[in-house]
PDB file of C-alpha atoms in Angstrom:
ATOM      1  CA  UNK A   1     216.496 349.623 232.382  1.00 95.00           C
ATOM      2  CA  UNK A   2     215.026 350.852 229.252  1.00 96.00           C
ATOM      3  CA  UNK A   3     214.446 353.516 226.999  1.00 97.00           C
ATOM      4  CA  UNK A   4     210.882 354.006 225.121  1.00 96.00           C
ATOM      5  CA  UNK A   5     210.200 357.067 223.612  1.00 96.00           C
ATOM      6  CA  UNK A   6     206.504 357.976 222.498  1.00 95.00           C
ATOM      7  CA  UNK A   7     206.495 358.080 219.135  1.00 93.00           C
ATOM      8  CA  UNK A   8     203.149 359.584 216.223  1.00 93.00           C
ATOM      9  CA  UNK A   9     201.871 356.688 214.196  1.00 90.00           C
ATOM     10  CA  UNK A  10     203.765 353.867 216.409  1.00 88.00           C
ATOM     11  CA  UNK A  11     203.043 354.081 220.396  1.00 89.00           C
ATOM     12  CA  UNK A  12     206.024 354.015 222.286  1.00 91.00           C
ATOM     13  CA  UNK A  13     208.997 352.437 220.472  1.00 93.00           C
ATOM     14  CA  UNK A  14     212.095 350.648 222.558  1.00 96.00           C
ATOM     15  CA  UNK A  15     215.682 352.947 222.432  1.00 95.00           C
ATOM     16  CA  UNK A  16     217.190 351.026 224.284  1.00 95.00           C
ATOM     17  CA  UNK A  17     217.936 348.609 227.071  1.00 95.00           C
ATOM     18  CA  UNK A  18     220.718 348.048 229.450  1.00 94.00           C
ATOM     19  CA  UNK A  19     221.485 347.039 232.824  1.00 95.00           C
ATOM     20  CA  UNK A  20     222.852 349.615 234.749  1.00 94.00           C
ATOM     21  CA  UNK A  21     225.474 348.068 236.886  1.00 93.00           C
ATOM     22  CA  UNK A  22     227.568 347.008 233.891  1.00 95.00           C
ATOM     23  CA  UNK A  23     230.079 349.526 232.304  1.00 94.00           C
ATOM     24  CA  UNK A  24     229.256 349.304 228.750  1.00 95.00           C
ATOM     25  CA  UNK A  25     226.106 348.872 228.820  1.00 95.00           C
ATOM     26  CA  UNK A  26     225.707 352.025 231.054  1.00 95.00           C
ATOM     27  CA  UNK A  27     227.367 354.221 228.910  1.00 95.00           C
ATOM     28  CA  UNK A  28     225.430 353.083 226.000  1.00 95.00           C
ATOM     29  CA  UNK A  29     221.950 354.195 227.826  1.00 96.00           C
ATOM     30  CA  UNK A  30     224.016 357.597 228.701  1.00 96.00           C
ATOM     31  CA  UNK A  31     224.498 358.533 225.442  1.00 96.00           C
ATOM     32  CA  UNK A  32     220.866 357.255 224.199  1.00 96.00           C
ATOM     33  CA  UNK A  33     220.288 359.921 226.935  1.00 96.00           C
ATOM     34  CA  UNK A  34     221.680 362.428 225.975  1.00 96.00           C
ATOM     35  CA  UNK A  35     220.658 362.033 222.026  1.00 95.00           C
ATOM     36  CA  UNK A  36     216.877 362.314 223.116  1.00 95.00           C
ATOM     37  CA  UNK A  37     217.767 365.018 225.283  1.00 95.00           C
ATOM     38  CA  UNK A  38     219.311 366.453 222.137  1.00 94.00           C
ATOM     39  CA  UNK A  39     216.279 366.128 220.073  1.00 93.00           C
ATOM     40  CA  UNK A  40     214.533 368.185 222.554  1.00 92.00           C
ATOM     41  CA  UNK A  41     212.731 365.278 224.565  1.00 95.00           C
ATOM     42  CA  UNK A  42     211.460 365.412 227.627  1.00 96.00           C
ATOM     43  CA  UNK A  43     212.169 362.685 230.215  1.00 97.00           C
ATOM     44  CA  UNK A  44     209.902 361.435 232.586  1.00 96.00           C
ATOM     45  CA  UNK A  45     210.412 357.865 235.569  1.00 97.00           C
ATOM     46  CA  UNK A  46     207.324 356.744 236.249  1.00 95.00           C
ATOM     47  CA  UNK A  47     207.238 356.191 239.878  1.00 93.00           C
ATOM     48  CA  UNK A  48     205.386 353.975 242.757  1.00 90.00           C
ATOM     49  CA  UNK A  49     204.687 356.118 246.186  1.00 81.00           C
ATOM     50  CA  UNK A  50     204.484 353.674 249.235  1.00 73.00           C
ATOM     51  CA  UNK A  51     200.619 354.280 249.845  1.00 76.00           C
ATOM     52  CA  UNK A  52     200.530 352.680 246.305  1.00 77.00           C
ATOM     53  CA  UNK A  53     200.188 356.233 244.091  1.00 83.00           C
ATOM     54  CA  UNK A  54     201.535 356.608 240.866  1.00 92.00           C
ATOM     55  CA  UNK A  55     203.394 359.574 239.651  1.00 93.00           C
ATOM     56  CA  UNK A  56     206.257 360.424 236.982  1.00 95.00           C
ATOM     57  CA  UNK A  57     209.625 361.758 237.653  1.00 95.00           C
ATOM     58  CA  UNK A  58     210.728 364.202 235.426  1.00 96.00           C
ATOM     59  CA  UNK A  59     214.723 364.086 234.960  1.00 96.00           C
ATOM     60  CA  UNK A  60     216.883 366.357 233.275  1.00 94.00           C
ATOM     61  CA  UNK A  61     220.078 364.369 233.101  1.00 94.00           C
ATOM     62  CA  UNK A  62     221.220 360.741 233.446  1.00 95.00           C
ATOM     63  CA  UNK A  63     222.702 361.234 237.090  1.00 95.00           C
ATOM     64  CA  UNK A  64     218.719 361.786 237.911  1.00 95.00           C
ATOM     65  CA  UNK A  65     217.265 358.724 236.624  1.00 95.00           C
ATOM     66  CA  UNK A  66     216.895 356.364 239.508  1.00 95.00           C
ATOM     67  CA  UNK A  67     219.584 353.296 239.723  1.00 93.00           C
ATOM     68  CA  UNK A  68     216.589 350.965 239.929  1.00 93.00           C
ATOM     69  CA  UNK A  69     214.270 352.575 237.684  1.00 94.00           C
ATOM     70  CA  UNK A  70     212.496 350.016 235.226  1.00 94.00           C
ATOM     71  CA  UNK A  71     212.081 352.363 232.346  1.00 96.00           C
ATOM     72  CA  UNK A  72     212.355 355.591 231.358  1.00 97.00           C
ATOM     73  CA  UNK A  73     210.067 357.312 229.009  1.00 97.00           C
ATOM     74  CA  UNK A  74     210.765 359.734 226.846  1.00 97.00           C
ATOM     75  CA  UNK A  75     208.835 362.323 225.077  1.00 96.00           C
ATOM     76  CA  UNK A  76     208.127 365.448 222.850  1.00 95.00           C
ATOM     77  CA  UNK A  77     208.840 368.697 224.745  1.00 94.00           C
ATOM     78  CA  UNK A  78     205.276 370.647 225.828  1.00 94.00           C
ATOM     79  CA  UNK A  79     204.895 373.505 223.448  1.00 91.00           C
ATOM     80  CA  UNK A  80     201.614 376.046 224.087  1.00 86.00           C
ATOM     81  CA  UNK A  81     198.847 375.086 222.215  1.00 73.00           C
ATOM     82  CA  UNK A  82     196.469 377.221 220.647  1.00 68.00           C
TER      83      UNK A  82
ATOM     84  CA  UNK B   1     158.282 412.184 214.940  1.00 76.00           C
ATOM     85  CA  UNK B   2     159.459 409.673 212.312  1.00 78.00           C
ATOM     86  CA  UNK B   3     163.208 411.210 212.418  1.00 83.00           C
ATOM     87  CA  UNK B   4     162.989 411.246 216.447  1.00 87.00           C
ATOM     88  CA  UNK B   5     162.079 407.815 216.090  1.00 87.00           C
ATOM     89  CA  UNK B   6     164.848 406.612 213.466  1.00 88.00           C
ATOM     90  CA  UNK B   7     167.324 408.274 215.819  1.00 88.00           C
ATOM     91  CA  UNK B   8     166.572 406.508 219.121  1.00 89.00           C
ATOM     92  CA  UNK B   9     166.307 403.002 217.396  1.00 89.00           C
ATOM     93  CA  UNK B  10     169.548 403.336 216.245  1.00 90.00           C
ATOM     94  CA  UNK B  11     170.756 404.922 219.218  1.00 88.00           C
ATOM     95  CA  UNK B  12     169.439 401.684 220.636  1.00 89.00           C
ATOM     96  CA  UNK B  13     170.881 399.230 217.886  1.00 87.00           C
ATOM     97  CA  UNK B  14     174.630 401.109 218.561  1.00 86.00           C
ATOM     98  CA  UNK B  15     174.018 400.237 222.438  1.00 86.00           C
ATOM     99  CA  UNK B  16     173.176 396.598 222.288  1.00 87.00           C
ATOM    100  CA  UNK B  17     175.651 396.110 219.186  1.00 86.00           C
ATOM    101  CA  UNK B  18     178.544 397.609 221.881  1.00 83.00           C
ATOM    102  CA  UNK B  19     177.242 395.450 224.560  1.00 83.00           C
ATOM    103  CA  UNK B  20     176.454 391.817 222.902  1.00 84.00           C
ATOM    104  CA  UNK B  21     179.844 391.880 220.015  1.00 81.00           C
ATOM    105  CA  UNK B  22     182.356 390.689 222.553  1.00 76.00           C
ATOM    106  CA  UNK B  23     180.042 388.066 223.187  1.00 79.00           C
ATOM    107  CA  UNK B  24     179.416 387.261 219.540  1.00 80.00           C
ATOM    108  CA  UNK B  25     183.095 387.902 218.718  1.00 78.00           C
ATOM    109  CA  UNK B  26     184.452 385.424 221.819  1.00 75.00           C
ATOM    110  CA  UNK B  27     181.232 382.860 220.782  1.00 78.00           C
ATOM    111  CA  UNK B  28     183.111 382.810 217.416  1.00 77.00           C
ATOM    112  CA  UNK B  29     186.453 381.852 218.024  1.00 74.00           C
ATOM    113  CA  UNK B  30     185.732 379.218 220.350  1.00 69.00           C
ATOM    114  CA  UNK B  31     183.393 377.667 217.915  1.00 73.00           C
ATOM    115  CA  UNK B  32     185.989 378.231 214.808  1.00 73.00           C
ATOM    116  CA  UNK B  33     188.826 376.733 217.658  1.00 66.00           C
ATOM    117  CA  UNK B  34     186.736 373.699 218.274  1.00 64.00           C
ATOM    118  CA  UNK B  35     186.603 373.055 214.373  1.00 66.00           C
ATOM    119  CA  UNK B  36     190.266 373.383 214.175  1.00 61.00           C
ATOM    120  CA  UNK B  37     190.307 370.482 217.077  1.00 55.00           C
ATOM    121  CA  UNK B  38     188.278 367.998 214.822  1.00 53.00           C
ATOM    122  CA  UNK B  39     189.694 368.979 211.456  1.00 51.00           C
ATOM    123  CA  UNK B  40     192.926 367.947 210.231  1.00 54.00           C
ATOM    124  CA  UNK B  41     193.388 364.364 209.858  1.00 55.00           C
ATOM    125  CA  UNK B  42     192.150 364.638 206.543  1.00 56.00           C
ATOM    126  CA  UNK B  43     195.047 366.883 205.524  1.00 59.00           C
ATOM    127  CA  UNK B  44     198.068 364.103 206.828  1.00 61.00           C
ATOM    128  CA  UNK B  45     199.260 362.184 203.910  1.00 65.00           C
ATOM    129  CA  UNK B  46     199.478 358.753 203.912  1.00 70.00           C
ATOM    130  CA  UNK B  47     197.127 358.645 206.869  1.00 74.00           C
ATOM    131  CA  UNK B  48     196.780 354.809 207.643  1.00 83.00           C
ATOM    132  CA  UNK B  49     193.892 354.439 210.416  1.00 87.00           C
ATOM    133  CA  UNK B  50     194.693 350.875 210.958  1.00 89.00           C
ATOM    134  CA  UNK B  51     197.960 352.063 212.003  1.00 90.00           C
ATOM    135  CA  UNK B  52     196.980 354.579 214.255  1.00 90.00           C
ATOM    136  CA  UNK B  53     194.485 352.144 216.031  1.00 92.00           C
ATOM    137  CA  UNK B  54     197.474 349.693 216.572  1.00 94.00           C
ATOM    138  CA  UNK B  55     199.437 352.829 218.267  1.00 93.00           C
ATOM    139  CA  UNK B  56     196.622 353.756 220.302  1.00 95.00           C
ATOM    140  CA  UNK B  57     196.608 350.569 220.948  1.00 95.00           C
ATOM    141  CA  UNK B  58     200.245 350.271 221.998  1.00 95.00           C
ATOM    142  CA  UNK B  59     199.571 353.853 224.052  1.00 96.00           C
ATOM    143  CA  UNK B  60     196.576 352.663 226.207  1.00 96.00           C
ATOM    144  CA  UNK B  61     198.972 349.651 227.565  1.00 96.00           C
ATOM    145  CA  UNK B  62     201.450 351.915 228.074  1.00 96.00           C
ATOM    146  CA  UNK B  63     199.333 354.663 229.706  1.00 97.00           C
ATOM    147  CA  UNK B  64     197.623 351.693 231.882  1.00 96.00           C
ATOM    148  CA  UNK B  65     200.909 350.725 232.955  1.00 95.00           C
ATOM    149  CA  UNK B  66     201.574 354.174 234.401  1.00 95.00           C
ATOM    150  CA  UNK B  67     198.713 355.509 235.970  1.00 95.00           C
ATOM    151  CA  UNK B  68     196.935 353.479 239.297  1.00 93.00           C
ATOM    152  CA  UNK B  69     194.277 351.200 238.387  1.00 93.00           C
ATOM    153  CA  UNK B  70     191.114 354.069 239.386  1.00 93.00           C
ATOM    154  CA  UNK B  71     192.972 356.654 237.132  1.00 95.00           C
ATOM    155  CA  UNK B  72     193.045 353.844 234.396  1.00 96.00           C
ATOM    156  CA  UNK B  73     189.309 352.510 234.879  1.00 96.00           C
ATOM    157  CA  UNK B  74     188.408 356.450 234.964  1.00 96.00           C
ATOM    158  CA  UNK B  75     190.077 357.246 231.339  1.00 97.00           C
ATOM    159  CA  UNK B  76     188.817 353.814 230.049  1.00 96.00           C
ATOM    160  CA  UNK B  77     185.410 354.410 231.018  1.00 96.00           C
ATOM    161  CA  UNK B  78     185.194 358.474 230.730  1.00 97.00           C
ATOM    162  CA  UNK B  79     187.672 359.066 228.212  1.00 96.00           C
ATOM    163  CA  UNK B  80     189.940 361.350 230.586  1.00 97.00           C
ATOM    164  CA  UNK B  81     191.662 361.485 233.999  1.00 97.00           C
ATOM    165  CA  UNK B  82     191.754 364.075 236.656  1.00 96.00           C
ATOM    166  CA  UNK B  83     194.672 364.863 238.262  1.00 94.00           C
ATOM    167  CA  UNK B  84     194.588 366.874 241.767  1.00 91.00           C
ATOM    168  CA  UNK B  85     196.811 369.932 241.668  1.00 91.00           C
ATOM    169  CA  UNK B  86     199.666 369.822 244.034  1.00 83.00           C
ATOM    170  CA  UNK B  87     200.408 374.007 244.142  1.00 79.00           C
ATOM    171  CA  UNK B  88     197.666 374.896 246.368  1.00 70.00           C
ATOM    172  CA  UNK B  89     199.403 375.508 249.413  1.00 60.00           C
ATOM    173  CA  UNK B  90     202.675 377.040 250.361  1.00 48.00           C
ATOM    174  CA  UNK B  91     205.086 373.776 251.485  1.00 48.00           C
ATOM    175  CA  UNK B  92     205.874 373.234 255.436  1.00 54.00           C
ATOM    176  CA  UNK B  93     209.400 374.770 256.349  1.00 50.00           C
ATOM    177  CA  UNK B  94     211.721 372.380 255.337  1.00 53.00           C
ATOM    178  CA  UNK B  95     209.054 369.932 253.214  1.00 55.00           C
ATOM    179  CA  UNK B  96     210.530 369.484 249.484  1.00 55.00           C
ATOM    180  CA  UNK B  97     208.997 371.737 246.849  1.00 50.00           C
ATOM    181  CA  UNK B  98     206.281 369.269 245.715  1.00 51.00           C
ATOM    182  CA  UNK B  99     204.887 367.871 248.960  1.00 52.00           C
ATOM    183  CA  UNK B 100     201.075 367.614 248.030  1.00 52.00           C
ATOM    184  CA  UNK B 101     200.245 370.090 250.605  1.00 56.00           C
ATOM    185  CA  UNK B 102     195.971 369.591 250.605  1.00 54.00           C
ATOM    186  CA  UNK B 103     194.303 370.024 246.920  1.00 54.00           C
ATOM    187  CA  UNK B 104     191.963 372.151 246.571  1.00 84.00           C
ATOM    188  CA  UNK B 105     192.284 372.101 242.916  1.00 93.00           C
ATOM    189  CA  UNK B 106     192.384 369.598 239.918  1.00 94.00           C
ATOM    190  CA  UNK B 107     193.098 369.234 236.377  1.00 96.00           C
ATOM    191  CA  UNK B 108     191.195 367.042 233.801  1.00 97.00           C
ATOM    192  CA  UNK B 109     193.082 365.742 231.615  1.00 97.00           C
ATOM    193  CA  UNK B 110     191.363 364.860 228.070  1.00 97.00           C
ATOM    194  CA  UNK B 111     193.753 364.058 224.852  1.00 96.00           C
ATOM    195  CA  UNK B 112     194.494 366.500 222.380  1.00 95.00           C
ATOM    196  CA  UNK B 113     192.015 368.995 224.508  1.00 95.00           C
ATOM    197  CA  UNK B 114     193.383 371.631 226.360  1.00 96.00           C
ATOM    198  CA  UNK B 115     193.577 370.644 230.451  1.00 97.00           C
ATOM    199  CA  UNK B 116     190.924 372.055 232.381  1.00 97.00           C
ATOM    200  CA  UNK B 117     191.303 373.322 235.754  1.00 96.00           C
ATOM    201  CA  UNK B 118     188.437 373.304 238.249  1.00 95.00           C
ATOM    202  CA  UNK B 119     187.463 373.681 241.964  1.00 93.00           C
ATOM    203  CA  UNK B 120     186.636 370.202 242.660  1.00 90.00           C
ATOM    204  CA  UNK B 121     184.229 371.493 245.713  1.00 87.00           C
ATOM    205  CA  UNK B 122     182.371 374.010 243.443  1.00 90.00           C
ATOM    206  CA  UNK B 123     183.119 372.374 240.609  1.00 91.00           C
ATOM    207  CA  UNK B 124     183.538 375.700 239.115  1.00 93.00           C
ATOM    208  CA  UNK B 125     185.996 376.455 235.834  1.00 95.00           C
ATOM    209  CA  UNK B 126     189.088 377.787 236.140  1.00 94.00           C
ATOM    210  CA  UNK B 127     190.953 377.960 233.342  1.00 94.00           C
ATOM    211  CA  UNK B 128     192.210 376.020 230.710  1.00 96.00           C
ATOM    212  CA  UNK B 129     195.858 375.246 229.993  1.00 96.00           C
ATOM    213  CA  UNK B 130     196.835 374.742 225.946  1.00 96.00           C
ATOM    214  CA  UNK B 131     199.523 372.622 225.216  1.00 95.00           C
ATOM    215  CA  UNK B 132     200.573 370.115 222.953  1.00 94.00           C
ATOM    216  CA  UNK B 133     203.410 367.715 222.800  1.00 95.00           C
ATOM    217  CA  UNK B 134     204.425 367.933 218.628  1.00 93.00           C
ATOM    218  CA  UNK B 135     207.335 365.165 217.694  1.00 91.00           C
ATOM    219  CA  UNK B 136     209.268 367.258 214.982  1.00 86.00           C
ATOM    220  CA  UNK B 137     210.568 364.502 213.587  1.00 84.00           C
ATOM    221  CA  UNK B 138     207.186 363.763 211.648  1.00 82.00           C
ATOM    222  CA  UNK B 139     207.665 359.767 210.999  1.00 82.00           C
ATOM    223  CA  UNK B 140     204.109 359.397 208.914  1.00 75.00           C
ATOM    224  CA  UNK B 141     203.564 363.257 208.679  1.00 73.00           C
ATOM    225  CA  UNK B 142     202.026 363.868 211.440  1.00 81.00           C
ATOM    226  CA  UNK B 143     203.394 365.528 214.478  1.00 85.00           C
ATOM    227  CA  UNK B 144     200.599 364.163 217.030  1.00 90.00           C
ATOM    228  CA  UNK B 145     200.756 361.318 219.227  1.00 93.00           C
ATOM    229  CA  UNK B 146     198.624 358.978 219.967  1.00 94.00           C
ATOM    230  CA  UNK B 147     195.342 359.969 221.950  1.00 95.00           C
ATOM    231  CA  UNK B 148     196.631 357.784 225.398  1.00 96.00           C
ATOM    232  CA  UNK B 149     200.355 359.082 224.729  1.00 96.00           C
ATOM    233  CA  UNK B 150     198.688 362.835 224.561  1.00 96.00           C
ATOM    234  CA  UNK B 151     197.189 362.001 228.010  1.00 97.00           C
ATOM    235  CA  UNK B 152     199.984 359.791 229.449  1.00 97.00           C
ATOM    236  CA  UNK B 153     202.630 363.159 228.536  1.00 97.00           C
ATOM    237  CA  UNK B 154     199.919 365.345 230.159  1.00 97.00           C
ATOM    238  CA  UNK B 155     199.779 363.296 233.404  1.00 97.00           C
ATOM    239  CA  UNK B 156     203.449 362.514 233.804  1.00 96.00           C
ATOM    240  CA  UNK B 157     204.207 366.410 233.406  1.00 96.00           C
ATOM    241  CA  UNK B 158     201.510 367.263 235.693  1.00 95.00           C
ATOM    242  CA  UNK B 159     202.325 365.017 238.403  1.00 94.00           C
ATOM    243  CA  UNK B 160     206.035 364.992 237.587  1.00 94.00           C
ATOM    244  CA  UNK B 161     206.623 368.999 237.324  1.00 94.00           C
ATOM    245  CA  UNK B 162     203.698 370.561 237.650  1.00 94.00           C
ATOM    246  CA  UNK B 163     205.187 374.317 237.563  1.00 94.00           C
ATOM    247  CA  UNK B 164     207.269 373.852 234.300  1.00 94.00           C
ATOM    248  CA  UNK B 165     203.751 372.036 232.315  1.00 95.00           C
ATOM    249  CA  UNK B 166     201.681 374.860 233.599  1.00 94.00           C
ATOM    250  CA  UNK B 167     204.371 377.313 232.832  1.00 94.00           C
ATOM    251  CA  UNK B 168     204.620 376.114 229.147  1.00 94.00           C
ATOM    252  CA  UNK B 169     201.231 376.219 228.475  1.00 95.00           C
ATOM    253  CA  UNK B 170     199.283 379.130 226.960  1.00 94.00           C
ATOM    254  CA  UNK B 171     196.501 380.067 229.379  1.00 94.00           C
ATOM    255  CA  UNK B 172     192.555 380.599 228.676  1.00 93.00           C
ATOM    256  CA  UNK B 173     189.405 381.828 230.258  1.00 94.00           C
ATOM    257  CA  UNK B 174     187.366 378.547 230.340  1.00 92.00           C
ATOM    258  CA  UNK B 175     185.052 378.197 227.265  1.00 91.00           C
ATOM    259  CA  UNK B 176     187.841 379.039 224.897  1.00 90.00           C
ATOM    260  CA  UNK B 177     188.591 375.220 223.364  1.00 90.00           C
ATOM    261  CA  UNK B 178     186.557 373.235 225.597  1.00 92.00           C
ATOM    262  CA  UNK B 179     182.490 373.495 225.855  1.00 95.00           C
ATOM    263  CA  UNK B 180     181.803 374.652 229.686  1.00 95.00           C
ATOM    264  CA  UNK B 181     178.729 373.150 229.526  1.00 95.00           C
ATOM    265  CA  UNK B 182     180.362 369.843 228.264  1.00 96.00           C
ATOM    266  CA  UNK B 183     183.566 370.026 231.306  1.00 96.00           C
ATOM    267  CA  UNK B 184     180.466 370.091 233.663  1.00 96.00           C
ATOM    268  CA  UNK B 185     178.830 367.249 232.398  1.00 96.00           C
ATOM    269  CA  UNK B 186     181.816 365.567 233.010  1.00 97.00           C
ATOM    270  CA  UNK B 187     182.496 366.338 236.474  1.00 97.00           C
ATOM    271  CA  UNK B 188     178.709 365.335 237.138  1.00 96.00           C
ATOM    272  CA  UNK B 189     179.766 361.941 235.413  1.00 96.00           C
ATOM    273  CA  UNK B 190     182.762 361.792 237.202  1.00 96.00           C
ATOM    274  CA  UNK B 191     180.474 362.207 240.465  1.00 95.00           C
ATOM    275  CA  UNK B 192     178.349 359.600 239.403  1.00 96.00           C
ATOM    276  CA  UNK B 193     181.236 357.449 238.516  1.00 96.00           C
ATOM    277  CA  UNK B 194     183.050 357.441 241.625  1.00 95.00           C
ATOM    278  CA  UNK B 195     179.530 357.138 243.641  1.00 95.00           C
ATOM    279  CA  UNK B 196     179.085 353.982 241.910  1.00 95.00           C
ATOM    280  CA  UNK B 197     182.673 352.731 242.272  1.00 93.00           C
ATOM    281  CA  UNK B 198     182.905 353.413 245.676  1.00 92.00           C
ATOM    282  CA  UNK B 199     179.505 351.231 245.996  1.00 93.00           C
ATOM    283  CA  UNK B 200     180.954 348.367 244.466  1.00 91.00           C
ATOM    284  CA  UNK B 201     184.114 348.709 247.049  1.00 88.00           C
ATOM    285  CA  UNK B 202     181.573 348.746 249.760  1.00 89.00           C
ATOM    286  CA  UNK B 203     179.780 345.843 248.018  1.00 89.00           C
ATOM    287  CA  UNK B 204     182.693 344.070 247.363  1.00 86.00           C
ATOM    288  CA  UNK B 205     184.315 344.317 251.246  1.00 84.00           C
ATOM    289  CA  UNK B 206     180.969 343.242 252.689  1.00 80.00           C
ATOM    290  CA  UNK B 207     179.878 346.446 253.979  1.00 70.00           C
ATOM    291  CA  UNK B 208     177.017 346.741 251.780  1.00 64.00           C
ATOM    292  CA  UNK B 209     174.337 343.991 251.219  1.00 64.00           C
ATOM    293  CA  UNK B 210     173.998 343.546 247.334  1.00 58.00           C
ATOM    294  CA  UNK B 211     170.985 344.549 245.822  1.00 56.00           C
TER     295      UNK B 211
END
């Protein structure tokens, strides 16, 4: 699984990348979680329907995130614009 | 005769003043809100453009990895996607929350625009929704993303939580941000664009003789 997180002036940049059946590696992308979550990001799955459509998931904590999710992308929270 | 006169014309002036300044006044801020659209690169210091081509760059894979491959051929080739509203219709008992329940609605999606909403059928204007997706953290000065990441955020929290996207945004009587007359071009390219795609399916699956 990993972590990109959209980023001004660089496109998406990796956070980080781990394989979610082993331990450590697990609770490393857990806290990477949580730290974006922290910095007020928002956190979306993109996701495959079976008639082939594409949509995003948009998860709030860790336990959300789909075991067999490829990536998970993170970005800044909507704010209204003018 | 002459005062009689004097009066009535500027009993007339007053009239059409009253009638035509919310006009003039709402003609203004959407042309002074445009200009604030186009403006402001100038202003970001250290601006490298090389650098933000290679992270538009970077954004249009990413952004092409996400979306299915019309959504991706429509941005590529219009410069925005639409994205069919999924609130239109109260869910079946028992269906989850965001069962696409019919669509009688949809969203175009254009980056660092406000969205537009429209009645696909009628292809009238609905509304538009401003919002904006600022990183804080600044890391060349500027808080805006990419143009694809602006549209890829857009679409994900569209398609991924509709209610809480909508609910963030500020909302505006079309015309506001976004030329009417410009939104309605588009949907008559989009029409045009989807004629011809769908022709080159029909083309391509041997339905259709080539020309």
């Amino acid at each position: 699984m990993k972590f990109l997180r959209m980023k001004p002036g660089h496109g998406e940049v990796l956070l980080a990348e781990g394989d979610v059946e082993v331990r450590d590696e697990e609770q490393r992308l857990v806290e990477a979680f949580r730290e974006q979550l922290d910095q007020g990001m928002w956190a979306a799955v993109p996701t495959t329907a079976a008639a082939g459509r594409r949509a995003a998931q948009m998860v709030k904590s860790f336990d959300e995130v789909p075991r067999d999710a490829e990536r998970v992308i993170f970005f800044p929270r909507a704010a209204g614009g003018r | 005769m002459l005062l009689a006169l004097g009066a009535t014309l500027i009993v007339i002036v007053a009239l059409l003043w009253e009638v035509a300044a919310p006009a003039v006044a709402e003609r203004v801020r959407g042309i002074r809100a445009r200009r604030a659209l186009v403006t402001g690169w100038e202003d970001v210091p250290g601006y490298d453009p090389g650098r933000e081509r290679r992270a538009e760059q970077k954004a249009r894979s990413l952004l092409k990895s996400c979306v299915n491959e019309e959504e991706w051929a429509m941005y590529r080739d219009l410069g925005f996607i639409r994205v069919w509203g999924r609130l239109a219709e109260a869910p079946e008992p028992g269906a989850e929350p965001a069962a696409e329940c019919g669509a009688p609605y949809a969203y175009l999606v254009y980056p660092h625009k406000p969205i537009v909403c429209f009645l696909p059928q009628t292809r009238r204007l609905l509304n538009e929704y401003c919002v904006a997706f600022p990183d804080e953290t600044r890391p060349y000065g500027s808080a805006r993303l990419p143009d694809s990441d602006d549209v890829l955020a857009k679409w994900m929290a569209l398609t991924g939580d509709e209610r809480r996207l909508i609910g963030t945004a500020n909302m505006h009587l079309p015309g506001r941000q976004v030329d009417p007359k410009a939104v309605r071009r588009d949907l008559w390219r989009l029409s045009q664009w989807e004629r011809a795609r769908l022709v080159r399916e029909r083309r391509r699956a041997g339905s259709l003789p080539a020309s």
